[in-house]
GROMACS .gro file of C-alpha atoms in nm:
model
  488
    1UNK     CA    1  -1.451   1.713   4.072
    2UNK     CA    2  -1.801   1.725   3.929
    3UNK     CA    3  -1.943   1.564   3.618
    4UNK     CA    4  -2.091   1.883   3.480
    5UNK     CA    5  -1.737   2.011   3.425
    6UNK     CA    6  -1.569   1.674   3.364
    7UNK     CA    7  -1.800   1.622   3.065
    8UNK     CA    8  -1.730   1.966   2.919
    9UNK     CA    9  -1.824   1.951   2.552
   10UNK     CA   10  -1.653   2.277   2.460
   11UNK     CA   11  -1.367   2.272   2.216
   12UNK     CA   12  -1.048   2.480   2.228
   13UNK     CA   13  -1.168   2.651   1.911
   14UNK     CA   14  -1.530   2.649   2.013
   15UNK     CA   15  -1.759   2.542   1.736
   16UNK     CA   16  -2.107   2.397   1.748
   17UNK     CA   17  -2.313   2.322   1.443
   18UNK     CA   18  -2.613   2.543   1.381
   19UNK     CA   19  -2.777   2.277   1.166
   20UNK     CA   20  -3.123   2.179   1.289
   21UNK     CA   21  -3.077   1.840   1.122
   22UNK     CA   22  -2.768   1.740   1.319
   23UNK     CA   23  -2.887   1.551   1.627
   24UNK     CA   24  -2.548   1.411   1.727
   25UNK     CA   25  -2.396   1.498   2.063
   26UNK     CA   26  -2.059   1.674   2.055
   27UNK     CA   27  -1.894   1.348   2.163
   28UNK     CA   28  -2.052   1.159   1.874
   29UNK     CA   29  -1.906   1.421   1.641
   30UNK     CA   30  -1.567   1.347   1.794
   31UNK     CA   31  -1.608   0.982   1.697
   32UNK     CA   32  -1.658   1.064   1.330
   33UNK     CA   33  -1.361   1.301   1.328
   34UNK     CA   34  -1.138   1.027   1.466
   35UNK     CA   35  -1.234   0.735   1.241
   36UNK     CA   36  -1.209   0.956   0.932
   37UNK     CA   37  -0.853   1.064   1.011
   38UNK     CA   38  -0.534   0.947   0.841
   39UNK     CA   39  -0.365   0.919   1.182
   40UNK     CA   40  -0.620   0.659   1.292
   41UNK     CA   41  -0.586   0.462   0.968
   42UNK     CA   42  -0.208   0.446   1.009
   43UNK     CA   43  -0.254   0.238   1.324
   44UNK     CA   44  -0.322  -0.061   1.096
   45UNK     CA   45   0.054  -0.073   1.022
   46UNK     CA   46   0.191  -0.009   1.370
   47UNK     CA   47   0.317  -0.277   1.606
   48UNK     CA   48   0.122  -0.409   1.902
   49UNK     CA   49   0.360  -0.688   2.007
   50UNK     CA   50   0.502  -0.853   1.694
   51UNK     CA   51   0.670  -0.600   1.461
   52UNK     CA   52   0.615  -0.630   1.085
   53UNK     CA   53   0.419  -0.954   1.132
   54UNK     CA   54   0.264  -1.119   0.827
   55UNK     CA   55  -0.019  -1.295   1.012
   56UNK     CA   56  -0.372  -1.163   0.963
   57UNK     CA   57  -0.463  -1.294   1.309
   58UNK     CA   58  -0.203  -1.109   1.518
   59UNK     CA   59  -0.318  -0.771   1.641
   60UNK     CA   60  -0.196  -0.433   1.520
   61UNK     CA   61  -0.239  -0.102   1.701
   62UNK     CA   62  -0.558  -0.050   1.502
   63UNK     CA   63  -0.729  -0.374   1.606
   64UNK     CA   64  -0.604  -0.325   1.963
   65UNK     CA   65  -0.750   0.027   1.969
   66UNK     CA   66  -1.086  -0.100   1.845
   67UNK     CA   67  -1.088  -0.357   2.126
   68UNK     CA   68  -0.997  -0.096   2.387
   69UNK     CA   69  -1.273   0.129   2.253
   70UNK     CA   70  -1.526  -0.153   2.289
   71UNK     CA   71  -1.418  -0.242   2.644
   72UNK     CA   72  -1.409   0.123   2.748
   73UNK     CA   73  -1.764   0.176   2.624
   74UNK     CA   74  -1.882  -0.137   2.808
   75UNK     CA   75  -1.717  -0.015   3.127
   76UNK     CA   76  -1.884   0.324   3.079
   77UNK     CA   77  -2.225   0.160   3.046
   78UNK     CA   78  -2.176  -0.044   3.362
   79UNK     CA   79  -2.032   0.242   3.564
   80UNK     CA   80  -2.295   0.493   3.453
   81UNK     CA   81  -2.577   0.259   3.548
   82UNK     CA   82  -2.406   0.178   3.876
   83UNK     CA   83  -2.372   0.544   3.976
   84UNK     CA   84  -2.743   0.597   3.911
   85UNK     CA   85  -2.853   0.268   4.070
   86UNK     CA   86  -2.648   0.316   4.386
   87UNK     CA   87  -2.723   0.690   4.401
   88UNK     CA   88  -2.356   0.767   4.425
   89UNK     CA   89  -2.380   1.124   4.307
   90UNK     CA   90  -2.684   1.356   4.280
   91UNK     CA   91  -2.491   1.561   4.026
   92UNK     CA   92  -2.467   1.265   3.786
   93UNK     CA   93  -2.764   1.320   3.553
   94UNK     CA   94  -2.927   1.031   3.361
   95UNK     CA   95  -2.804   1.165   3.026
   96UNK     CA   96  -2.446   1.147   3.152
   97UNK     CA   97  -2.460   0.768   3.118
   98UNK     CA   98  -2.459   0.801   2.739
   99UNK     CA   99  -2.204   1.083   2.742
  100UNK     CA  100  -1.939   0.888   2.932
  101UNK     CA  101  -1.987   0.591   2.697
  102UNK     CA  102  -1.929   0.815   2.395
  103UNK     CA  103  -1.624   0.981   2.550
  104UNK     CA  104  -1.471   0.647   2.649
  105UNK     CA  105  -1.544   0.492   2.310
  106UNK     CA  106  -1.354   0.777   2.143
  107UNK     CA  107  -1.074   0.770   2.400
  108UNK     CA  108  -1.017   0.401   2.329
  109UNK     CA  109  -0.966   0.479   1.961
  110UNK     CA  110  -0.716   0.754   2.045
  111UNK     CA  111  -0.513   0.614   2.332
  112UNK     CA  112  -0.229   0.479   2.114
  113UNK     CA  113  -0.255   0.721   1.823
  114UNK     CA  114   0.066   0.901   1.919
  115UNK     CA  115   0.283   0.590   1.941
  116UNK     CA  116   0.592   0.576   1.718
  117UNK     CA  117   0.677   0.281   1.491
  118UNK     CA  118   0.775  -0.053   1.647
  119UNK     CA  119   0.559  -0.040   1.957
  120UNK     CA  120   0.678   0.056   2.301
  121UNK     CA  121   1.034  -0.023   2.199
  122UNK     CA  122   1.010   0.272   1.961
  123UNK     CA  123   0.946   0.500   2.258
  124UNK     CA  124   1.252   0.362   2.436
  125UNK     CA  125   1.469   0.406   2.127
  126UNK     CA  126   1.366   0.771   2.091
  127UNK     CA  127   1.432   0.844   2.460
  128UNK     CA  128   1.772   0.678   2.445
  129UNK     CA  129   1.874   0.868   2.132
  130UNK     CA  130   1.806   1.207   2.290
  131UNK     CA  131   1.977   1.114   2.617
  132UNK     CA  132   2.293   1.039   2.422
  133UNK     CA  133   2.284   1.317   2.164
  134UNK     CA  134   2.137   1.631   2.324
  135UNK     CA  135   2.451   1.677   2.536
  136UNK     CA  136   2.675   1.606   2.232
  137UNK     CA  137   2.531   1.799   1.937
  138UNK     CA  138   2.663   2.154   1.912
  139UNK     CA  139   2.468   2.448   1.773
  140UNK     CA  140   2.587   2.790   1.661
  141UNK     CA  141   2.366   3.052   1.821
  142UNK     CA  142   2.262   3.381   1.666
  143UNK     CA  143   2.541   3.558   1.854
  144UNK     CA  144   2.801   3.323   1.703
  145UNK     CA  145   2.868   3.124   2.022
  146UNK     CA  146   2.872   2.743   2.012
  147UNK     CA  147   2.673   2.545   2.268
  148UNK     CA  148   2.538   2.194   2.300
  149UNK     CA  149   2.165   2.145   2.262
  150UNK     CA  150   2.133   2.050   2.627
  151UNK     CA  151   2.294   2.383   2.723
  152UNK     CA  152   2.047   2.580   2.511
  153UNK     CA  153   1.717   2.408   2.588
  154UNK     CA  154   1.526   2.483   2.908
  155UNK     CA  155   1.509   2.196   3.162
  156UNK     CA  156   1.150   2.107   3.070
  157UNK     CA  157   1.232   2.112   2.700
  158UNK     CA  158   1.518   1.866   2.754
  159UNK     CA  159   1.311   1.649   2.987
  160UNK     CA  160   1.036   1.624   2.723
  161UNK     CA  161   1.277   1.438   2.495
  162UNK     CA  162   1.447   1.237   2.770
  163UNK     CA  163   1.105   1.112   2.885
  164UNK     CA  164   0.938   1.086   2.545
  165UNK     CA  165   0.592   0.925   2.569
  166UNK     CA  166   0.347   0.800   2.307
  167UNK     CA  167   0.059   0.902   2.534
  168UNK     CA  168   0.191   1.258   2.543
  169UNK     CA  169   0.236   1.256   2.167
  170UNK     CA  170  -0.129   1.153   2.129
  171UNK     CA  171  -0.246   1.477   2.293
  172UNK     CA  172  -0.017   1.680   2.068
  173UNK     CA  173  -0.128   1.494   1.758
  174UNK     CA  174  -0.502   1.532   1.803
  175UNK     CA  175  -0.484   1.887   1.944
  176UNK     CA  176  -0.242   2.033   1.687
  177UNK     CA  177  -0.082   1.811   1.426
  178UNK     CA  178  -0.398   1.691   1.252
  179UNK     CA  179  -0.384   2.010   1.047
  180UNK     CA  180  -0.686   1.999   0.819
  181UNK     CA  181  -0.838   2.338   0.905
  182UNK     CA  182  -0.611   2.516   1.150
  183UNK     CA  183  -0.366   2.470   1.437
  184UNK     CA  184  -0.632   2.316   1.663
  185UNK     CA  185  -0.596   1.972   1.504
  186UNK     CA  186  -0.908   1.756   1.528
  187UNK     CA  187  -1.050   2.018   1.768
  188UNK     CA  188  -1.203   1.753   1.993
  189UNK     CA  189  -1.412   1.812   2.303
  190UNK     CA  190  -1.225   1.901   2.621
  191UNK     CA  191  -1.383   1.605   2.802
  192UNK     CA  192  -1.219   1.370   2.552
  193UNK     CA  193  -0.881   1.546   2.564
  194UNK     CA  194  -0.885   1.528   2.944
  195UNK     CA  195  -0.964   1.157   2.937
  196UNK     CA  196  -0.665   1.067   2.717
  197UNK     CA  197  -0.418   1.249   2.947
  198UNK     CA  198  -0.292   0.947   3.138
  199UNK     CA  199  -0.043   1.132   3.357
  200UNK     CA  200  -0.148   1.484   3.465
  201UNK     CA  201   0.199   1.630   3.505
  202UNK     CA  202   0.495   1.770   3.311
  203UNK     CA  203   0.828   1.606   3.235
  204UNK     CA  204   1.003   1.795   3.515
  205UNK     CA  205   0.753   1.666   3.772
  206UNK     CA  206   0.848   1.301   3.720
  207UNK     CA  207   0.995   1.149   4.033
  208UNK     CA  208   1.022   0.823   4.222
  209UNK     CA  209   0.680   0.808   4.378
  210UNK     CA  210   0.387   0.569   4.380
  211UNK     CA  211   0.154   0.855   4.287
  212UNK     CA  212   0.021   0.816   3.933
  213UNK     CA  213   0.073   1.186   3.849
  214UNK     CA  214   0.450   1.161   3.898
  215UNK     CA  215   0.507   0.838   3.705
  216UNK     CA  216   0.540   0.981   3.354
  217UNK     CA  217   0.462   1.306   3.176
  218UNK     CA  218   0.124   1.391   3.029
  219UNK     CA  219   0.200   1.697   2.818
  220UNK     CA  220   0.492   1.867   2.645
  221UNK     CA  221   0.624   2.214   2.720
  222UNK     CA  222   0.473   2.308   2.382
  223UNK     CA  223   0.124   2.213   2.508
  224UNK     CA  224   0.147   2.377   2.852
  225UNK     CA  225  -0.118   2.639   2.771
  226UNK     CA  226  -0.355   2.371   2.640
  227UNK     CA  227  -0.303   2.161   2.953
  228UNK     CA  228  -0.377   2.457   3.180
  229UNK     CA  229  -0.691   2.538   2.980
  230UNK     CA  230  -0.813   2.178   3.010
  231UNK     CA  231  -0.748   2.169   3.385
  232UNK     CA  232  -0.951   2.486   3.434
  233UNK     CA  233  -1.236   2.384   3.203
  234UNK     CA  234  -1.265   2.030   3.343
  235UNK     CA  235  -1.205   2.120   3.706
  236UNK     CA  236  -0.933   1.854   3.743
  237UNK     CA  237  -0.658   2.090   3.865
  238UNK     CA  238  -0.366   1.849   3.845
  239UNK     CA  239  -0.569   1.535   3.912
  240UNK     CA  240  -0.639   1.254   3.672
  241UNK     CA  241  -0.977   1.269   3.502
  242UNK     CA  242  -1.184   0.982   3.655
  243UNK     CA  243  -1.251   0.845   3.307
  244UNK     CA  244  -0.874   0.815   3.250
  245UNK     CA  245  -0.875   0.533   3.508
  246UNK     CA  246  -1.151   0.361   3.310
  247UNK     CA  247  -0.958   0.399   2.985
  248UNK     CA  248  -0.649   0.254   3.150
  249UNK     CA  249  -0.849  -0.046   3.273
  250UNK     CA  250  -0.990  -0.107   2.924
  251UNK     CA  251  -0.637  -0.094   2.779
  252UNK     CA  252  -0.507  -0.337   3.044
  253UNK     CA  253  -0.790  -0.583   2.977
  254UNK     CA  254  -0.733  -0.567   2.603
  255UNK     CA  255  -0.359  -0.607   2.584
  256UNK     CA  256  -0.308  -0.854   2.869
  257UNK     CA  257  -0.557  -1.102   2.728
  258UNK     CA  258  -0.467  -1.035   2.364
  259UNK     CA  259  -0.093  -1.074   2.418
  260UNK     CA  260  -0.151  -1.424   2.555
  261UNK     CA  261  -0.388  -1.514   2.275
  262UNK     CA  262  -0.147  -1.385   2.008
  263UNK     CA  263   0.148  -1.559   2.175
  264UNK     CA  264  -0.035  -1.893   2.160
  265UNK     CA  265  -0.129  -1.833   1.797
  266UNK     CA  266   0.234  -1.753   1.712
  267UNK     CA  267   0.358  -2.063   1.895
  268UNK     CA  268   0.549  -1.863   2.158
  269UNK     CA  269   0.368  -2.049   2.437
  270UNK     CA  270   0.160  -2.367   2.427
  271UNK     CA  271  -0.170  -2.430   2.595
  272UNK     CA  272   0.001  -2.673   2.831
  273UNK     CA  273   0.268  -2.421   2.928
  274UNK     CA  274   0.003  -2.158   2.994
  275UNK     CA  275  -0.189  -2.390   3.227
  276UNK     CA  276   0.130  -2.486   3.413
  277UNK     CA  277   0.229  -2.120   3.451
  278UNK     CA  278  -0.113  -2.029   3.589
  279UNK     CA  279  -0.115  -2.325   3.830
  280UNK     CA  280   0.229  -2.220   3.946
  281UNK     CA  281   0.092  -1.879   4.042
  282UNK     CA  282  -0.172  -2.028   4.269
  283UNK     CA  283   0.082  -2.083   4.546
  284UNK     CA  284   0.208  -1.724   4.525
  285UNK     CA  285  -0.113  -1.525   4.561
  286UNK     CA  286  -0.308  -1.423   4.868
  287UNK     CA  287  -0.593  -1.633   5.003
  288UNK     CA  288  -0.826  -1.340   4.934
  289UNK     CA  289  -0.765  -1.364   4.559
  290UNK     CA  290  -0.688  -1.736   4.527
  291UNK     CA  291  -1.049  -1.851   4.488
  292UNK     CA  292  -1.117  -1.629   4.187
  293UNK     CA  293  -0.779  -1.711   4.034
  294UNK     CA  294  -0.837  -2.087   4.063
  295UNK     CA  295  -1.186  -2.057   3.911
  296UNK     CA  296  -1.048  -1.861   3.618
  297UNK     CA  297  -0.774  -2.118   3.558
  298UNK     CA  298  -1.024  -2.405   3.592
  299UNK     CA  299  -1.236  -2.240   3.323
  300UNK     CA  300  -0.941  -2.255   3.079
  301UNK     CA  301  -0.914  -2.632   3.124
  302UNK     CA  302  -1.292  -2.670   3.097
  303UNK     CA  303  -1.291  -2.486   2.764
  304UNK     CA  304  -1.013  -2.715   2.641
  305UNK     CA  305  -1.213  -3.025   2.736
  306UNK     CA  306  -1.516  -2.882   2.558
  307UNK     CA  307  -1.309  -2.819   2.244
  308UNK     CA  308  -1.185  -3.179   2.252
  309UNK     CA  309  -1.542  -3.311   2.276
  310UNK     CA  310  -1.637  -3.100   1.976
  311UNK     CA  311  -1.358  -3.263   1.777
  312UNK     CA  312  -1.189  -2.938   1.682
  313UNK     CA  313  -0.857  -2.963   1.497
  314UNK     CA  314  -0.693  -2.703   1.722
  315UNK     CA  315  -0.855  -2.741   2.064
  316UNK     CA  316  -0.570  -2.559   2.244
  317UNK     CA  317  -0.601  -2.245   2.034
  318UNK     CA  318  -0.982  -2.254   2.053
  319UNK     CA  319  -0.973  -2.293   2.431
  320UNK     CA  320  -0.738  -1.997   2.477
  321UNK     CA  321  -0.943  -1.775   2.247
  322UNK     CA  322  -1.266  -1.856   2.429
  323UNK     CA  323  -1.097  -1.821   2.766
  324UNK     CA  324  -0.963  -1.476   2.676
  325UNK     CA  325  -1.319  -1.358   2.607
  326UNK     CA  326  -1.433  -1.505   2.940
  327UNK     CA  327  -1.151  -1.331   3.129
  328UNK     CA  328  -1.233  -1.002   2.958
  329UNK     CA  329  -1.591  -1.017   3.085
  330UNK     CA  330  -1.469  -1.104   3.434
  331UNK     CA  331  -1.226  -0.811   3.435
  332UNK     CA  332  -1.489  -0.565   3.311
  333UNK     CA  333  -1.703  -0.659   3.612
  334UNK     CA  334  -1.405  -0.630   3.850
  335UNK     CA  335  -1.311  -0.283   3.721
  336UNK     CA  336  -1.674  -0.169   3.738
  337UNK     CA  337  -1.707  -0.276   4.100
  338UNK     CA  338  -1.378  -0.110   4.184
  339UNK     CA  339  -1.483   0.223   4.031
  340UNK     CA  340  -1.806   0.226   4.227
  341UNK     CA  341  -1.636   0.114   4.548
  342UNK     CA  342  -1.371   0.388   4.520
  343UNK     CA  343  -1.602   0.651   4.375
  344UNK     CA  344  -1.538   0.922   4.634
  345UNK     CA  345  -1.160   0.888   4.608
  346UNK     CA  346  -1.176   0.895   4.228
  347UNK     CA  347  -1.383   1.211   4.236
  348UNK     CA  348  -1.173   1.399   4.492
  349UNK     CA  349  -0.846   1.313   4.316
  350UNK     CA  350  -0.694   1.104   4.596
  351UNK     CA  351  -0.723   0.771   4.413
  352UNK     CA  352  -0.392   0.671   4.256
  353UNK     CA  353  -0.180   0.829   4.528
  354UNK     CA  354  -0.045   0.483   4.614
  355UNK     CA  355  -0.026   0.371   4.253
  356UNK     CA  356  -0.371   0.212   4.253
  357UNK     CA  357  -0.552   0.120   3.935
  358UNK     CA  358  -0.904  -0.018   3.902
  359UNK     CA  359  -0.782  -0.375   3.955
  360UNK     CA  360  -0.607  -0.306   4.286
  361UNK     CA  361  -0.754  -0.522   4.565
  362UNK     CA  362  -1.006  -0.684   4.331
  363UNK     CA  363  -1.056  -1.052   4.252
  364UNK     CA  364  -0.902  -0.985   3.911
  365UNK     CA  365  -0.575  -0.829   4.029
  366UNK     CA  366  -0.372  -1.150   4.058
  367UNK     CA  367  -0.481  -1.277   3.716
  368UNK     CA  368  -0.396  -0.945   3.550
  369UNK     CA  369  -0.050  -0.954   3.706
  370UNK     CA  370   0.002  -1.315   3.602
  371UNK     CA  371  -0.101  -1.255   3.241
  372UNK     CA  372   0.132  -0.957   3.214
  373UNK     CA  373   0.427  -1.152   3.351
  374UNK     CA  374   0.364  -1.459   3.136
  375UNK     CA  375   0.328  -1.253   2.818
  376UNK     CA  376   0.647  -1.062   2.895
  377UNK     CA  377   0.853  -1.378   2.936
  378UNK     CA  378   0.705  -1.580   2.651
  379UNK     CA  379   0.622  -1.313   2.391
  380UNK     CA  380   0.842  -1.010   2.452
  381UNK     CA  381   1.171  -1.179   2.543
  382UNK     CA  382   1.192  -1.431   2.260
  383UNK     CA  383   1.478  -1.421   2.008
  384UNK     CA  384   1.278  -1.310   1.698
  385UNK     CA  385   1.133  -1.012   1.888
  386UNK     CA  386   1.471  -0.916   2.031
  387UNK     CA  387   1.625  -0.927   1.682
  388UNK     CA  388   1.350  -0.710   1.542
  389UNK     CA  389   1.394  -0.461   1.825
  390UNK     CA  390   1.766  -0.436   1.753
  391UNK     CA  391   1.683  -0.372   1.387
  392UNK     CA  392   1.421  -0.113   1.491
  393UNK     CA  393   1.685   0.062   1.703
  394UNK     CA  394   1.913   0.096   1.399
  395UNK     CA  395   1.626   0.230   1.187
  396UNK     CA  396   1.516   0.489   1.442
  397UNK     CA  397   1.873   0.593   1.525
  398UNK     CA  398   1.939   0.658   1.158
  399UNK     CA  399   1.617   0.854   1.105
  400UNK     CA  400   1.677   1.069   1.414
  401UNK     CA  401   2.042   1.128   1.320
  402UNK     CA  402   1.948   1.239   0.971
  403UNK     CA  403   1.638   1.446   1.038
  404UNK     CA  404   1.776   1.624   1.347
  405UNK     CA  405   2.078   1.741   1.144
  406UNK     CA  406   1.836   1.865   0.878
  407UNK     CA  407   1.616   2.067   1.118
  408UNK     CA  408   1.890   2.224   1.331
  409UNK     CA  409   1.924   2.532   1.109
  410UNK     CA  410   1.595   2.503   0.924
  411UNK     CA  411   1.408   2.835   0.928
  412UNK     CA  412   1.721   3.025   1.032
  413UNK     CA  413   1.964   3.247   0.842
  414UNK     CA  414   2.207   2.957   0.807
  415UNK     CA  415   2.191   2.790   0.466
  416UNK     CA  416   2.106   2.421   0.458
  417UNK     CA  417   2.306   2.172   0.255
  418UNK     CA  418   2.144   2.019  -0.050
  419UNK     CA  419   2.090   1.690   0.136
  420UNK     CA  420   1.935   1.871   0.433
  421UNK     CA  421   1.691   2.054   0.203
  422UNK     CA  422   1.593   1.724   0.047
  423UNK     CA  423   1.543   1.570   0.390
  424UNK     CA  424   1.314   1.858   0.489
  425UNK     CA  425   1.109   1.803   0.175
  426UNK     CA  426   1.023   1.458   0.314
  427UNK     CA  427   0.866   1.605   0.628
  428UNK     CA  428   0.487   1.642   0.633
  429UNK     CA  429   0.364   1.982   0.515
  430UNK     CA  430   0.111   1.975   0.799
  431UNK     CA  431   0.382   1.933   1.061
  432UNK     CA  432   0.592   2.212   0.907
  433UNK     CA  433   0.286   2.438   0.901
  434UNK     CA  434   0.232   2.375   1.273
  435UNK     CA  435   0.598   2.446   1.343
  436UNK     CA  436   0.579   2.778   1.156
  437UNK     CA  437   0.258   2.874   1.334
  438UNK     CA  438   0.406   2.833   1.681
  439UNK     CA  439   0.756   2.954   1.589
  440UNK     CA  440   0.593   3.276   1.472
  441UNK     CA  441   0.418   3.308   1.809
  442UNK     CA  442   0.753   3.263   1.985
  443UNK     CA  443   0.901   3.539   1.768
  444UNK     CA  444   0.619   3.775   1.862
  445UNK     CA  445   0.638   3.696   2.233
  446UNK     CA  446   0.797   3.925   2.490
  447UNK     CA  447   1.072   3.674   2.569
  448UNK     CA  448   1.436   3.777   2.542
  449UNK     CA  449   1.604   3.679   2.216
  450UNK     CA  450   1.798   3.378   2.360
  451UNK     CA  451   1.473   3.237   2.499
  452UNK     CA  452   1.299   3.278   2.163
  453UNK     CA  453   1.589   3.106   1.992
  454UNK     CA  454   1.574   2.817   2.239
  455UNK     CA  455   1.198   2.772   2.197
  456UNK     CA  456   1.220   2.768   1.818
  457UNK     CA  457   1.502   2.512   1.834
  458UNK     CA  458   1.286   2.303   2.067
  459UNK     CA  459   0.996   2.324   1.823
  460UNK     CA  460   1.221   2.208   1.539
  461UNK     CA  461   1.330   1.906   1.741
  462UNK     CA  462   0.962   1.833   1.809
  463UNK     CA  463   0.913   1.855   1.433
  464UNK     CA  464   1.143   1.551   1.404
  465UNK     CA  465   0.964   1.345   1.670
  466UNK     CA  466   0.631   1.446   1.515
  467UNK     CA  467   0.750   1.323   1.176
  468UNK     CA  468   0.897   0.996   1.306
  469UNK     CA  469   0.591   0.918   1.522
  470UNK     CA  470   0.369   0.970   1.220
  471UNK     CA  471   0.547   0.688   1.036
  472UNK     CA  472   0.412   0.335   1.018
  473UNK     CA  473   0.644   0.041   1.080
  474UNK     CA  474   0.664  -0.040   0.708
  475UNK     CA  475   0.725   0.319   0.603
  476UNK     CA  476   1.005   0.367   0.858
  477UNK     CA  477   1.173   0.046   0.741
  478UNK     CA  478   1.130   0.137   0.373
  479UNK     CA  479   1.259   0.493   0.421
  480UNK     CA  480   1.565   0.363   0.607
  481UNK     CA  481   1.639   0.122   0.321
  482UNK     CA  482   1.585   0.384   0.051
  483UNK     CA  483   1.801   0.650   0.216
  484UNK     CA  484   2.078   0.395   0.268
  485UNK     CA  485   2.059   0.270  -0.091
  486UNK     CA  486   1.949  -0.078   0.017
  487UNK     CA  487   1.775  -0.271  -0.261
  488UNK     CA  488   1.822   0.005  -0.520
   0.00000   0.00000   0.00000
């Protein structure tokens, strides 16, 4: 792979301003398109860890995305300078340093934009619903025969729903669903779109393998032409864009430190418990990483002692907050060094074949693993969160039940019931416009009639996931209550 192509600033609908007064790069224009979008604003009411939380301190998807954006840009600055300083690549021009920072800054803002309500549990709930119901729901075809949805849909269409991914939805959202002008969505640069594709494979390519490209899907059947275009334009050809590794590292740094900080603030884990957990890990890690791990843990206790000397009312909370910032800086350096050390493998597409990320075999790897495990046990597996997740399951099950029944025969010769028509009136006009645009293309294609029928049915099911993923936590809860007559 080469940077000249990886930083392709073309757009799918190519457009470049002719204004002599516009001195922004194409990537800087991307930034303004993102922060001005309704989809980005909705992240302020989407769960990071604690659903429907009333605290102003605890992070939402919006504040998390801002943090990831900041870390990604910092990593881009360090990596760009390192490539030039160490003369890693004669094809990496000086101006590329600024370009990768801009791309990564934008990618950080976008990386969670496709997530459904209620955090990662929302993704699980959607996957589970389709696994249960696609083989059960029957559909009357144009020829009068009755078949289940799983019998009608192509294998990749089914697998898209069985392996539903917020990352995949992000690509669909920014490339199509943000329907302000036309069906090209935000019409972002190809470099940016390539960077947010975390897994460069389809849903039918997922398999038990360490290789990053087979772990999860990166694009839907509906976006297969877009994916192929991006691969050709960027020169990635089935490999992860090198900047996708950087974005992943920025996300890991942000959520693994923030989850601990938020958990302490919420009282899920105390300062003392955190120290004991970290000290307990010291006996489990390799000698190679132990020195760095011990120094990082020592720094937490040092910050606590400093807070005590300052006479702060909440020295534990202050120590953890300051320590999180310190760890973030440490991890940025570790990921930078890793990128430069593994530069050739990142650029030839072989990095990630064994499941590596930018913290693998670094001094920060053990701490990142420890923080993830501690947060999982103390923040994600507590009773209030589990109760909220059960409630979220009921909300999402109801919404999927109701909207899927409404879309099954939408845009067909079958007449909808009055309730189904009313349900369709609740779906975003933008999403319906996108459905009609691509359903029309399916009609005009050279496919046989059964294949056209299957594709249009698939697009209608996507219309439901598009609509649900566009909801905030509060809106999904409120809609569930209103449609069930709760509180009326």
